[in-house]
C-alpha cells in the first residue's frame, strides 16, 4: 500500500505527542521528518519533547528546530494546559538523539527537494515555520501535496472568544499559509471538540497494556485535567491527532469546502479563521473544513495505534 509522505511541524504538547505516536504507527503514513515550533512551550522545550517521544517509541526520524517566536509578535505559550515542560505528567526519559544542526526550514526543503513524490505538511502548532518555509522556498510550493493542519475554528475559539490558540499565536503566518493556494484541510475546534476522549476511553487505552499505551493514557490523564478543572468538561478534546487521522481515514470525518480567511488585526477577532459558510464574500473555497468525526472510530484508531508498538 502506498504511504503518504509527510513532515510534521509541531509544538509538543500532549496532543502533538499523541499525533506523532499515531502517525508513526500507521502503515498509511511515512513520517519523513519532524520540525518543531514555539507554541505550547518554548522552542527548546517543544524540541526536547519531540525528541523524547521519538526515543520512547524508538523511531529514528530527523528532527529540526524552527522558530521560537511568531513572525511579528511575542510568543504566547500554553503552560496552563501542558505544564512547565510542555509534556508534564508521564515520566519520559531524556532524548538520546539531538536535533539536527540545520533549521526546520532547511530540513523541509531537503526532504521536499529530494522526494520523488509530493509531500504533505502536517502542522499542529502555530504556522510560523510553514509560512517562513513558503516565503523562503517559493519554488518548492508545487511539491507540496496538501497541508493538513490542526488550527482555527469555523465557529468560536479556545484562547479568545474568536480565535483558536495555534492561529492566534501567529495570525500573520496563518494568513500567509491560508493564502498560499496549497490545498488545506483544517482540523479546527469544530471537529476536535467532537474528538472527545472520556475517562473510560483513557482506561481502555491503558488496559491495552504496552508501554506506549500506558504513555498515551498518562498523557491524556494530564491533558484532561485542564479541560475538567478549567473548562468544566468531562472529556479531553484530542486536537492534533485529528490532522493525522484525516490522512489515515478521511471517511471518518465530515467536511465542507469553504472560504477561510485570517483576521490579523481585529480588536476582538485577531486570529479568527473567518469561515464563509454561505459564500457571502464571493471568494474561492480554499479549505476543506472538518466539521464532524465518528468518535468511536477515532478512539478505535488510537487503540489500534498504541497496540502497533507491542
Ligand atoms: O488549540 C489547540 C492547539 O493548540 C493544539 O495544537 C494544542 O497542542 C495547542 O498547540
Ligand atoms: Ca499542538
PDB file of C-alpha atoms and ligand atoms in Angstrom:
ATOM      1  CA  UNK A   1       0.000   0.000   0.000  1.00  0.00           C
ATOM      2  CA  UNK A   2       1.363   3.434  -0.987  1.00  0.00           C
ATOM      3  CA  UNK A   3       2.198   5.533   2.051  1.00  0.00           C
ATOM      4  CA  UNK A   4       1.542   9.248   2.364  1.00  0.00           C
ATOM      5  CA  UNK A   5       4.909  11.009   2.863  1.00  0.00           C
ATOM      6  CA  UNK A   6       4.585  13.720   5.495  1.00  0.00           C
ATOM      7  CA  UNK A   7       6.532  16.272   7.505  1.00  0.00           C
ATOM      8  CA  UNK A   8       5.042  17.018  10.928  1.00  0.00           C
ATOM      9  CA  UNK A   9       5.546  20.528  12.317  1.00  0.00           C
ATOM     10  CA  UNK A  10       4.585  20.552  15.970  1.00  0.00           C
ATOM     11  CA  UNK A  11       4.794  22.080  19.436  1.00  0.00           C
ATOM     12  CA  UNK A  12       4.615  19.047  21.790  1.00  0.00           C
ATOM     13  CA  UNK A  13       2.337  19.401  23.738  1.00  0.00           C
ATOM     14  CA  UNK A  14       0.345  16.364  24.858  1.00  0.00           C
ATOM     15  CA  UNK A  15      -1.869  16.132  21.806  1.00  0.00           C
ATOM     16  CA  UNK A  16       1.073  16.742  19.453  1.00  0.00           C
ATOM     17  CA  UNK A  17       2.864  13.832  21.136  1.00  0.00           C
ATOM     18  CA  UNK A  18      -0.130  11.554  20.557  1.00  0.00           C
ATOM     19  CA  UNK A  19      -0.297  12.754  16.938  1.00  0.00           C
ATOM     20  CA  UNK A  20       3.359  11.713  16.485  1.00  0.00           C
ATOM     21  CA  UNK A  21       2.605   8.298  18.036  1.00  0.00           C
ATOM     22  CA  UNK A  22      -0.444   7.865  15.774  1.00  0.00           C
ATOM     23  CA  UNK A  23       1.444   8.875  12.626  1.00  0.00           C
ATOM     24  CA  UNK A  24       4.434   6.642  13.360  1.00  0.00           C
ATOM     25  CA  UNK A  25       2.147   3.648  13.987  1.00  0.00           C
ATOM     26  CA  UNK A  26       0.186   3.975  10.755  1.00  0.00           C
ATOM     27  CA  UNK A  27       1.032   1.827   7.728  1.00  0.00           C
ATOM     28  CA  UNK A  28      -0.523   4.598   5.605  1.00  0.00           C
ATOM     29  CA  UNK A  29       1.895   7.317   6.719  1.00  0.00           C
ATOM     30  CA  UNK A  30       5.614   7.792   6.106  1.00  0.00           C
ATOM     31  CA  UNK A  31       6.952  10.399   8.534  1.00  0.00           C
ATOM     32  CA  UNK A  32       9.954  11.786   6.646  1.00  0.00           C
ATOM     33  CA  UNK A  33      10.786  14.458   9.224  1.00  0.00           C
ATOM     34  CA  UNK A  34       9.590  16.354  12.278  1.00  0.00           C
ATOM     35  CA  UNK A  35      10.089  20.084  12.766  1.00  0.00           C
ATOM     36  CA  UNK A  36       9.351  21.983  15.932  1.00  0.00           C
ATOM     37  CA  UNK A  37       7.930  25.404  16.677  1.00  0.00           C
ATOM     38  CA  UNK A  38       7.352  27.568  19.733  1.00  0.00           C
ATOM     39  CA  UNK A  39       3.758  27.335  20.861  1.00  0.00           C
ATOM     40  CA  UNK A  40       2.583  25.222  23.766  1.00  0.00           C
ATOM     41  CA  UNK A  41       6.033  25.857  25.182  1.00  0.00           C
ATOM     42  CA  UNK A  42       9.282  27.478  24.057  1.00  0.00           C
ATOM     43  CA  UNK A  43      11.158  26.012  21.105  1.00  0.00           C
ATOM     44  CA  UNK A  44      13.790  24.396  23.346  1.00  0.00           C
ATOM     45  CA  UNK A  45      11.081  22.557  25.307  1.00  0.00           C
ATOM     46  CA  UNK A  46       8.937  21.561  22.321  1.00  0.00           C
ATOM     47  CA  UNK A  47      12.045  20.258  20.539  1.00  0.00           C
ATOM     48  CA  UNK A  48      13.184  18.305  23.588  1.00  0.00           C
ATOM     49  CA  UNK A  49       9.682  16.872  23.911  1.00  0.00           C
ATOM     50  CA  UNK A  50       9.571  15.741  20.280  1.00  0.00           C
ATOM     51  CA  UNK A  51      12.946  14.045  20.746  1.00  0.00           C
ATOM     52  CA  UNK A  52      11.810  12.398  23.995  1.00  0.00           C
ATOM     53  CA  UNK A  53       8.707  10.963  22.347  1.00  0.00           C
ATOM     54  CA  UNK A  54      10.721   9.581  19.414  1.00  0.00           C
ATOM     55  CA  UNK A  55      13.183   7.937  21.807  1.00  0.00           C
ATOM     56  CA  UNK A  56      10.318   6.406  23.785  1.00  0.00           C
ATOM     57  CA  UNK A  57       8.714   4.896  20.669  1.00  0.00           C
ATOM     58  CA  UNK A  58      12.149   4.020  19.264  1.00  0.00           C
ATOM     59  CA  UNK A  59      11.749   5.867  15.966  1.00  0.00           C
ATOM     60  CA  UNK A  60      14.748   7.350  14.153  1.00  0.00           C
ATOM     61  CA  UNK A  61      13.213  10.350  12.385  1.00  0.00           C
ATOM     62  CA  UNK A  62      15.146  13.567  11.682  1.00  0.00           C
ATOM     63  CA  UNK A  63      14.118  16.470  13.922  1.00  0.00           C
ATOM     64  CA  UNK A  64      14.963  20.116  13.231  1.00  0.00           C
ATOM     65  CA  UNK A  65      14.239  23.183  15.310  1.00  0.00           C
ATOM     66  CA  UNK A  66      12.204  26.013  13.824  1.00  0.00           C
ATOM     67  CA  UNK A  67      11.069  29.388  15.042  1.00  0.00           C
ATOM     68  CA  UNK A  68      10.579  30.204  18.688  1.00  0.00           C
ATOM     69  CA  UNK A  69       8.814  33.494  18.083  1.00  0.00           C
ATOM     70  CA  UNK A  70       5.931  34.276  15.754  1.00  0.00           C
ATOM     71  CA  UNK A  71       6.659  36.381  12.675  1.00  0.00           C
ATOM     72  CA  UNK A  72       5.975  39.699  14.355  1.00  0.00           C
ATOM     73  CA  UNK A  73       4.553  39.005  17.805  1.00  0.00           C
ATOM     74  CA  UNK A  74       5.817  37.799  21.150  1.00  0.00           C
ATOM     75  CA  UNK A  75       5.380  34.085  21.761  1.00  0.00           C
ATOM     76  CA  UNK A  76       2.378  33.185  23.888  1.00  0.00           C
ATOM     77  CA  UNK A  77       2.674  29.714  25.452  1.00  0.00           C
ATOM     78  CA  UNK A  78       0.024  27.368  26.882  1.00  0.00           C
ATOM     79  CA  UNK A  79       1.697  26.391  30.159  1.00  0.00           C
ATOM     80  CA  UNK A  80      -1.705  26.162  31.872  1.00  0.00           C
ATOM     81  CA  UNK A  81      -2.594  23.285  29.559  1.00  0.00           C
ATOM     82  CA  UNK A  82       0.686  21.435  29.053  1.00  0.00           C
ATOM     83  CA  UNK A  83       2.724  22.350  32.145  1.00  0.00           C
ATOM     84  CA  UNK A  84       6.212  23.739  32.627  1.00  0.00           C
ATOM     85  CA  UNK A  85       7.927  21.104  30.476  1.00  0.00           C
ATOM     86  CA  UNK A  86       5.199  21.204  27.840  1.00  0.00           C
ATOM     87  CA  UNK A  87       4.706  17.494  28.418  1.00  0.00           C
ATOM     88  CA  UNK A  88       4.016  17.283  32.165  1.00  0.00           C
ATOM     89  CA  UNK A  89       2.573  14.106  33.650  1.00  0.00           C
ATOM     90  CA  UNK A  90       4.276  10.962  32.383  1.00  0.00           C
ATOM     91  CA  UNK A  91       7.916  10.097  33.105  1.00  0.00           C
ATOM     92  CA  UNK A  92       9.688  10.328  29.740  1.00  0.00           C
ATOM     93  CA  UNK A  93      13.448   9.709  29.541  1.00  0.00           C
ATOM     94  CA  UNK A  94      15.642  12.438  28.115  1.00  0.00           C
ATOM     95  CA  UNK A  95      16.350  12.056  24.387  1.00  0.00           C
ATOM     96  CA  UNK A  96      19.310  10.123  23.016  1.00  0.00           C
ATOM     97  CA  UNK A  97      19.220  11.845  19.594  1.00  0.00           C
ATOM     98  CA  UNK A  98      19.900  15.545  19.054  1.00  0.00           C
ATOM     99  CA  UNK A  99      18.019  17.907  16.818  1.00  0.00           C
ATOM    100  CA  UNK A 100      19.829  18.478  13.520  1.00  0.00           C
ATOM    101  CA  UNK A 101      22.089  21.494  13.169  1.00  0.00           C
ATOM    102  CA  UNK A 102      20.055  22.693  10.189  1.00  0.00           C
ATOM    103  CA  UNK A 103      16.860  24.690  10.682  1.00  0.00           C
ATOM    104  CA  UNK A 104      13.331  23.397  10.305  1.00  0.00           C
ATOM    105  CA  UNK A 105      13.031  25.276   7.019  1.00  0.00           C
ATOM    106  CA  UNK A 106      16.205  23.703   5.624  1.00  0.00           C
ATOM    107  CA  UNK A 107      15.046  20.223   6.653  1.00  0.00           C
ATOM    108  CA  UNK A 108      11.674  20.807   4.997  1.00  0.00           C
ATOM    109  CA  UNK A 109      13.431  21.956   1.824  1.00  0.00           C
ATOM    110  CA  UNK A 110      15.839  18.994   1.820  1.00  0.00           C
ATOM    111  CA  UNK A 111      13.057  16.433   2.279  1.00  0.00           C
ATOM    112  CA  UNK A 112      10.796  18.026  -0.308  1.00  0.00           C
ATOM    113  CA  UNK A 113      13.562  18.579  -2.880  1.00  0.00           C
ATOM    114  CA  UNK A 114      14.826  15.005  -2.767  1.00  0.00           C
ATOM    115  CA  UNK A 115      11.387  13.366  -2.694  1.00  0.00           C
ATOM    116  CA  UNK A 116      10.129  11.771  -5.927  1.00  0.00           C
ATOM    117  CA  UNK A 117       6.582  12.427  -4.733  1.00  0.00           C
ATOM    118  CA  UNK A 118       4.778  15.447  -3.324  1.00  0.00           C
ATOM    119  CA  UNK A 119       4.949  15.853   0.452  1.00  0.00           C
ATOM    120  CA  UNK A 120       2.029  16.553   2.815  1.00  0.00           C
ATOM    121  CA  UNK A 121       2.747  19.031   5.614  1.00  0.00           C
ATOM    122  CA  UNK A 122       1.020  18.388   8.948  1.00  0.00           C
ATOM    123  CA  UNK A 123       1.360  21.426  11.213  1.00  0.00           C
ATOM    124  CA  UNK A 124      -0.163  21.018  14.677  1.00  0.00           C
ATOM    125  CA  UNK A 125       1.158  24.195  16.271  1.00  0.00           C
ATOM    126  CA  UNK A 126       1.406  27.851  15.246  1.00  0.00           C
ATOM    127  CA  UNK A 127       2.056  28.177  11.492  1.00  0.00           C
ATOM    128  CA  UNK A 128       5.274  30.218  11.778  1.00  0.00           C
ATOM    129  CA  UNK A 129       7.567  27.555  10.298  1.00  0.00           C
ATOM    130  CA  UNK A 130       5.232  26.788   7.406  1.00  0.00           C
ATOM    131  CA  UNK A 131       4.908  30.467   6.500  1.00  0.00           C
ATOM    132  CA  UNK A 132       8.660  31.060   6.666  1.00  0.00           C
ATOM    133  CA  UNK A 133       9.297  27.954   4.552  1.00  0.00           C
ATOM    134  CA  UNK A 134       6.818  29.114   1.886  1.00  0.00           C
ATOM    135  CA  UNK A 135       8.430  32.578   1.804  1.00  0.00           C
ATOM    136  CA  UNK A 136      11.978  31.202   1.712  1.00  0.00           C
ATOM    137  CA  UNK A 137      11.400  28.385  -0.829  1.00  0.00           C
ATOM    138  CA  UNK A 138       8.552  29.530  -3.112  1.00  0.00           C
ATOM    139  CA  UNK A 139       9.808  27.213  -5.885  1.00  0.00           C
ATOM    140  CA  UNK A 140       9.047  24.181  -3.700  1.00  0.00           C
ATOM    141  CA  UNK A 141       5.364  25.057  -3.222  1.00  0.00           C
ATOM    142  CA  UNK A 142       4.453  22.911  -6.238  1.00  0.00           C
ATOM    143  CA  UNK A 143       5.909  19.845  -4.486  1.00  0.00           C
ATOM    144  CA  UNK A 144       3.565  20.153  -1.528  1.00  0.00           C
ATOM    145  CA  UNK A 145       0.552  17.869  -1.882  1.00  0.00           C
ATOM    146  CA  UNK A 146      -1.554  19.346   0.884  1.00  0.00           C
ATOM    147  CA  UNK A 147      -1.399  20.966   4.319  1.00  0.00           C
ATOM    148  CA  UNK A 148      -3.440  19.019   6.894  1.00  0.00           C
ATOM    149  CA  UNK A 149      -3.390  21.304   9.906  1.00  0.00           C
ATOM    150  CA  UNK A 150      -4.851  21.459  13.368  1.00  0.00           C
ATOM    151  CA  UNK A 151      -5.933  25.011  13.969  1.00  0.00           C
ATOM    152  CA  UNK A 152      -8.709  27.531  13.759  1.00  0.00           C
ATOM    153  CA  UNK A 153     -12.442  27.099  14.083  1.00  0.00           C
ATOM    154  CA  UNK A 154     -15.347  27.835  11.778  1.00  0.00           C
ATOM    155  CA  UNK A 155     -17.187  28.978  14.891  1.00  0.00           C
ATOM    156  CA  UNK A 156     -15.690  30.238  18.157  1.00  0.00           C
ATOM    157  CA  UNK A 157     -12.298  29.931  19.751  1.00  0.00           C
ATOM    158  CA  UNK A 158     -10.461  28.421  22.689  1.00  0.00           C
ATOM    159  CA  UNK A 159      -7.919  31.140  23.536  1.00  0.00           C
ATOM    160  CA  UNK A 160     -10.162  34.120  22.869  1.00  0.00           C
ATOM    161  CA  UNK A 161     -13.849  34.139  22.030  1.00  0.00           C
ATOM    162  CA  UNK A 162     -12.949  34.284  18.331  1.00  0.00           C
ATOM    163  CA  UNK A 163      -9.583  32.560  17.988  1.00  0.00           C
ATOM    164  CA  UNK A 164      -8.024  29.128  18.444  1.00  0.00           C
ATOM    165  CA  UNK A 165      -4.544  29.024  20.021  1.00  0.00           C
ATOM    166  CA  UNK A 166      -2.409  27.898  17.047  1.00  0.00           C
ATOM    167  CA  UNK A 167      -3.789  30.586  14.753  1.00  0.00           C
ATOM    168  CA  UNK A 168      -3.864  33.290  17.423  1.00  0.00           C
ATOM    169  CA  UNK A 169      -0.196  32.816  18.345  1.00  0.00           C
ATOM    170  CA  UNK A 170       0.845  33.746  14.795  1.00  0.00           C
ATOM    171  CA  UNK A 171      -2.043  35.107  12.714  1.00  0.00           C
ATOM    172  CA  UNK A 172       0.342  36.671  10.168  1.00  0.00           C
ATOM    173  CA  UNK A 173       1.836  33.251   9.488  1.00  0.00           C
ATOM    174  CA  UNK A 174      -1.614  31.718   9.216  1.00  0.00           C
ATOM    175  CA  UNK A 175      -2.622  34.428   6.729  1.00  0.00           C
ATOM    176  CA  UNK A 176       0.348  33.533   4.515  1.00  0.00           C
ATOM    177  CA  UNK A 177      -0.494  29.818   4.685  1.00  0.00           C
ATOM    178  CA  UNK A 178      -4.229  30.200   4.040  1.00  0.00           C
ATOM    179  CA  UNK A 179      -3.494  32.467   1.035  1.00  0.00           C
ATOM    180  CA  UNK A 180      -0.815  30.105  -0.358  1.00  0.00           C
ATOM    181  CA  UNK A 181      -3.104  28.295  -2.794  1.00  0.00           C
ATOM    182  CA  UNK A 182      -1.926  24.935  -1.430  1.00  0.00           C
ATOM    183  CA  UNK A 183      -4.851  22.552  -0.691  1.00  0.00           C
ATOM    184  CA  UNK A 184      -5.632  22.796   3.024  1.00  0.00           C
ATOM    185  CA  UNK A 185      -7.503  20.525   5.381  1.00  0.00           C
ATOM    186  CA  UNK A 186      -8.407  22.414   8.546  1.00  0.00           C
ATOM    187  CA  UNK A 187      -8.972  20.287  11.647  1.00  0.00           C
ATOM    188  CA  UNK A 188     -10.330  23.101  13.748  1.00  0.00           C
ATOM    189  CA  UNK A 189     -12.216  23.157  17.018  1.00  0.00           C
ATOM    190  CA  UNK A 190     -15.453  22.306  15.205  1.00  0.00           C
ATOM    191  CA  UNK A 191     -14.160  18.765  14.785  1.00  0.00           C
ATOM    192  CA  UNK A 192     -11.576  18.498  17.563  1.00  0.00           C
ATOM    193  CA  UNK A 193     -14.162  19.327  20.215  1.00  0.00           C
ATOM    194  CA  UNK A 194     -16.045  16.284  18.922  1.00  0.00           C
ATOM    195  CA  UNK A 195     -12.900  14.123  19.095  1.00  0.00           C
ATOM    196  CA  UNK A 196     -13.738  13.658  22.741  1.00  0.00           C
ATOM    197  CA  UNK A 197     -11.720  11.330  24.937  1.00  0.00           C
ATOM    198  CA  UNK A 198     -13.538  10.361  28.130  1.00  0.00           C
ATOM    199  CA  UNK A 199     -12.004   8.812  31.272  1.00  0.00           C
ATOM    200  CA  UNK A 200     -13.415   5.446  30.236  1.00  0.00           C
ATOM    201  CA  UNK A 201     -11.597   5.734  26.903  1.00  0.00           C
ATOM    202  CA  UNK A 202      -8.356   6.512  28.763  1.00  0.00           C
ATOM    203  CA  UNK A 203      -8.880   3.453  30.960  1.00  0.00           C
ATOM    204  CA  UNK A 204      -9.471   1.316  27.855  1.00  0.00           C
ATOM    205  CA  UNK A 205      -6.264   2.609  26.271  1.00  0.00           C
ATOM    206  CA  UNK A 206      -4.331   1.907  29.481  1.00  0.00           C
ATOM    207  CA  UNK A 207      -5.739  -1.633  29.624  1.00  0.00           C
ATOM    208  CA  UNK A 208      -4.050  -2.371  26.268  1.00  0.00           C
ATOM    209  CA  UNK A 209      -1.005  -2.795  28.458  1.00  0.00           C
ATOM    210  CA  UNK A 210       2.003  -1.942  26.280  1.00  0.00           C
ATOM    211  CA  UNK A 211       4.380   0.862  27.326  1.00  0.00           C
ATOM    212  CA  UNK A 212       3.128   3.186  24.566  1.00  0.00           C
ATOM    213  CA  UNK A 213      -0.489   2.550  25.563  1.00  0.00           C
ATOM    214  CA  UNK A 214       0.408   3.473  29.132  1.00  0.00           C
ATOM    215  CA  UNK A 215       2.238   6.605  27.930  1.00  0.00           C
ATOM    216  CA  UNK A 216      -0.731   7.747  25.840  1.00  0.00           C
ATOM    217  CA  UNK A 217      -3.065   7.120  28.769  1.00  0.00           C
ATOM    218  CA  UNK A 218      -0.808   9.111  31.098  1.00  0.00           C
ATOM    219  CA  UNK A 219      -0.570  11.964  28.579  1.00  0.00           C
ATOM    220  CA  UNK A 220      -4.361  12.007  28.395  1.00  0.00           C
ATOM    221  CA  UNK A 221      -4.737  11.826  32.190  1.00  0.00           C
ATOM    222  CA  UNK A 222      -2.703  15.042  32.414  1.00  0.00           C
ATOM    223  CA  UNK A 223      -4.347  16.657  29.365  1.00  0.00           C
ATOM    224  CA  UNK A 224      -7.923  16.046  30.624  1.00  0.00           C
ATOM    225  CA  UNK A 225      -7.051  17.826  33.861  1.00  0.00           C
ATOM    226  CA  UNK A 226      -7.112  21.356  32.302  1.00  0.00           C
ATOM    227  CA  UNK A 227     -10.369  20.647  30.487  1.00  0.00           C
ATOM    228  CA  UNK A 228     -12.018  19.251  33.608  1.00  0.00           C
ATOM    229  CA  UNK A 229     -10.789  21.873  36.055  1.00  0.00           C
ATOM    230  CA  UNK A 230     -10.897  24.977  33.845  1.00  0.00           C
ATOM    231  CA  UNK A 231     -13.497  24.192  31.171  1.00  0.00           C
ATOM    232  CA  UNK A 232     -15.714  22.006  33.386  1.00  0.00           C
ATOM    233  CA  UNK A 233     -15.790  19.260  30.741  1.00  0.00           C
ATOM    234  CA  UNK A 234     -15.776  15.520  31.435  1.00  0.00           C
ATOM    235  CA  UNK A 235     -13.632  14.845  28.371  1.00  0.00           C
ATOM    236  CA  UNK A 236     -10.440  15.980  26.644  1.00  0.00           C
ATOM    237  CA  UNK A 237     -10.770  17.277  23.055  1.00  0.00           C
ATOM    238  CA  UNK A 238      -7.985  15.483  21.228  1.00  0.00           C
ATOM    239  CA  UNK A 239      -6.987  18.183  18.767  1.00  0.00           C
ATOM    240  CA  UNK A 240      -3.753  17.360  16.919  1.00  0.00           C
ATOM    241  CA  UNK A 241      -4.324  13.647  16.147  1.00  0.00           C
ATOM    242  CA  UNK A 242      -7.329  14.747  14.014  1.00  0.00           C
ATOM    243  CA  UNK A 243      -4.933  16.226  11.415  1.00  0.00           C
ATOM    244  CA  UNK A 244      -3.228  12.818  11.139  1.00  0.00           C
ATOM    245  CA  UNK A 245      -6.404  10.717  11.481  1.00  0.00           C
ATOM    246  CA  UNK A 246      -7.934  12.508   8.476  1.00  0.00           C
ATOM    247  CA  UNK A 247      -4.996  11.417   6.333  1.00  0.00           C
ATOM    248  CA  UNK A 248      -5.343   7.821   7.558  1.00  0.00           C
ATOM    249  CA  UNK A 249      -9.134   7.604   7.118  1.00  0.00           C
ATOM    250  CA  UNK A 250     -10.888  10.703   5.733  1.00  0.00           C
ATOM    251  CA  UNK A 251     -14.197   8.791   5.652  1.00  0.00           C
ATOM    252  CA  UNK A 252     -14.271   9.055   9.446  1.00  0.00           C
ATOM    253  CA  UNK A 253     -14.844  12.792   9.047  1.00  0.00           C
ATOM    254  CA  UNK A 254     -17.467  15.164   7.651  1.00  0.00           C
ATOM    255  CA  UNK A 255     -16.120  18.230   5.839  1.00  0.00           C
ATOM    256  CA  UNK A 256     -17.161  21.166   3.697  1.00  0.00           C
ATOM    257  CA  UNK A 257     -15.052  23.101   1.185  1.00  0.00           C
ATOM    258  CA  UNK A 258     -15.348  26.719   2.278  1.00  0.00           C
ATOM    259  CA  UNK A 259     -13.557  30.037   2.021  1.00  0.00           C
ATOM    260  CA  UNK A 260     -11.459  30.715   5.136  1.00  0.00           C
ATOM    261  CA  UNK A 261      -9.589  33.964   5.715  1.00  0.00           C
ATOM    262  CA  UNK A 262      -7.498  35.016   8.698  1.00  0.00           C
ATOM    263  CA  UNK A 263      -8.235  38.143  10.701  1.00  0.00           C
ATOM    264  CA  UNK A 264      -4.831  39.599  11.676  1.00  0.00           C
ATOM    265  CA  UNK A 265      -5.817  42.844  13.376  1.00  0.00           C
ATOM    266  CA  UNK A 266      -9.381  42.781  14.690  1.00  0.00           C
ATOM    267  CA  UNK A 267      -9.960  44.420  18.073  1.00  0.00           C
ATOM    268  CA  UNK A 268     -11.859  41.344  19.285  1.00  0.00           C
ATOM    269  CA  UNK A 269     -11.237  38.933  16.424  1.00  0.00           C
ATOM    270  CA  UNK A 270      -7.486  38.757  15.802  1.00  0.00           C
ATOM    271  CA  UNK A 271      -6.589  35.145  14.924  1.00  0.00           C
ATOM    272  CA  UNK A 272     -10.100  34.288  13.809  1.00  0.00           C
ATOM    273  CA  UNK A 273     -10.369  31.855  10.884  1.00  0.00           C
ATOM    274  CA  UNK A 274     -13.262  33.687   9.242  1.00  0.00           C
ATOM    275  CA  UNK A 275     -15.259  30.880   7.615  1.00  0.00           C
ATOM    276  CA  UNK A 276     -17.752  31.801   4.893  1.00  0.00           C
ATOM    277  CA  UNK A 277     -20.440  29.107   5.248  1.00  0.00           C
ATOM    278  CA  UNK A 278     -22.799  30.771   2.750  1.00  0.00           C
ATOM    279  CA  UNK A 279     -20.326  32.154   0.198  1.00  0.00           C
ATOM    280  CA  UNK A 280     -21.317  35.732   1.010  1.00  0.00           C
ATOM    281  CA  UNK A 281     -17.793  37.019   0.335  1.00  0.00           C
ATOM    282  CA  UNK A 282     -17.796  35.518  -3.161  1.00  0.00           C
ATOM    283  CA  UNK A 283     -14.241  34.236  -2.551  1.00  0.00           C
ATOM    284  CA  UNK A 284     -12.746  30.915  -3.626  1.00  0.00           C
ATOM    285  CA  UNK A 285     -13.409  27.984  -1.301  1.00  0.00           C
ATOM    286  CA  UNK A 286      -9.785  27.344  -0.323  1.00  0.00           C
ATOM    287  CA  UNK A 287     -10.125  24.990   2.662  1.00  0.00           C
ATOM    288  CA  UNK A 288     -11.615  21.576   3.426  1.00  0.00           C
ATOM    289  CA  UNK A 289     -13.059  22.383   6.837  1.00  0.00           C
ATOM    290  CA  UNK A 290     -13.585  19.327   9.049  1.00  0.00           C
ATOM    291  CA  UNK A 291     -16.886  19.614  10.893  1.00  0.00           C
ATOM    292  CA  UNK A 292     -17.520  16.222  12.480  1.00  0.00           C
ATOM    293  CA  UNK A 293     -15.863  12.905  13.272  1.00  0.00           C
ATOM    294  CA  UNK A 294     -17.025   9.388  14.142  1.00  0.00           C
ATOM    295  CA  UNK A 295     -15.755   9.445  17.717  1.00  0.00           C
ATOM    296  CA  UNK A 296     -15.887   5.700  18.175  1.00  0.00           C
ATOM    297  CA  UNK A 297     -13.802   5.070  15.066  1.00  0.00           C
ATOM    298  CA  UNK A 298     -11.378   7.759  16.257  1.00  0.00           C
ATOM    299  CA  UNK A 299     -10.881   6.030  19.625  1.00  0.00           C
ATOM    300  CA  UNK A 300     -10.529   2.663  17.881  1.00  0.00           C
ATOM    301  CA  UNK A 301      -7.808   4.176  15.655  1.00  0.00           C
ATOM    302  CA  UNK A 302      -5.903   5.351  18.754  1.00  0.00           C
ATOM    303  CA  UNK A 303      -6.173   1.910  20.360  1.00  0.00           C
ATOM    304  CA  UNK A 304      -5.048   0.186  17.153  1.00  0.00           C
ATOM    305  CA  UNK A 305      -2.092   2.585  17.009  1.00  0.00           C
ATOM    306  CA  UNK A 306      -0.832   2.015  20.566  1.00  0.00           C
ATOM    307  CA  UNK A 307      -1.059  -1.752  20.067  1.00  0.00           C
ATOM    308  CA  UNK A 308       1.156  -1.488  16.975  1.00  0.00           C
ATOM    309  CA  UNK A 309       4.090  -0.801  19.345  1.00  0.00           C
ATOM    310  CA  UNK A 310       3.729  -4.032  21.310  1.00  0.00           C
TER     311      UNK A 310
HETATM  312  O1  LIG B   1      -5.906  24.828  20.265  1.00  0.00           O
HETATM  313  C1  LIG B   1      -5.349  23.544  20.348  1.00  0.00           C
HETATM  314  C2  LIG B   1      -3.989  23.534  19.732  1.00  0.00           C
HETATM  315  O2  LIG B   1      -3.107  24.402  20.451  1.00  0.00           O
HETATM  316  C3  LIG B   1      -3.319  22.158  19.776  1.00  0.00           C
HETATM  317  O3  LIG B   1      -2.455  22.029  18.680  1.00  0.00           O
HETATM  318  C4  LIG B   1      -2.518  22.212  21.038  1.00  0.00           C
HETATM  319  O4  LIG B   1      -1.404  21.313  21.017  1.00  0.00           O
HETATM  320  C5  LIG B   1      -2.046  23.634  21.008  1.00  0.00           C
HETATM  321  O5  LIG B   1      -0.904  23.692  20.162  1.00  0.00           O
HETATM  322 CA1  LIG B   2      -0.115  21.486  19.059  1.00  0.00          CA
END
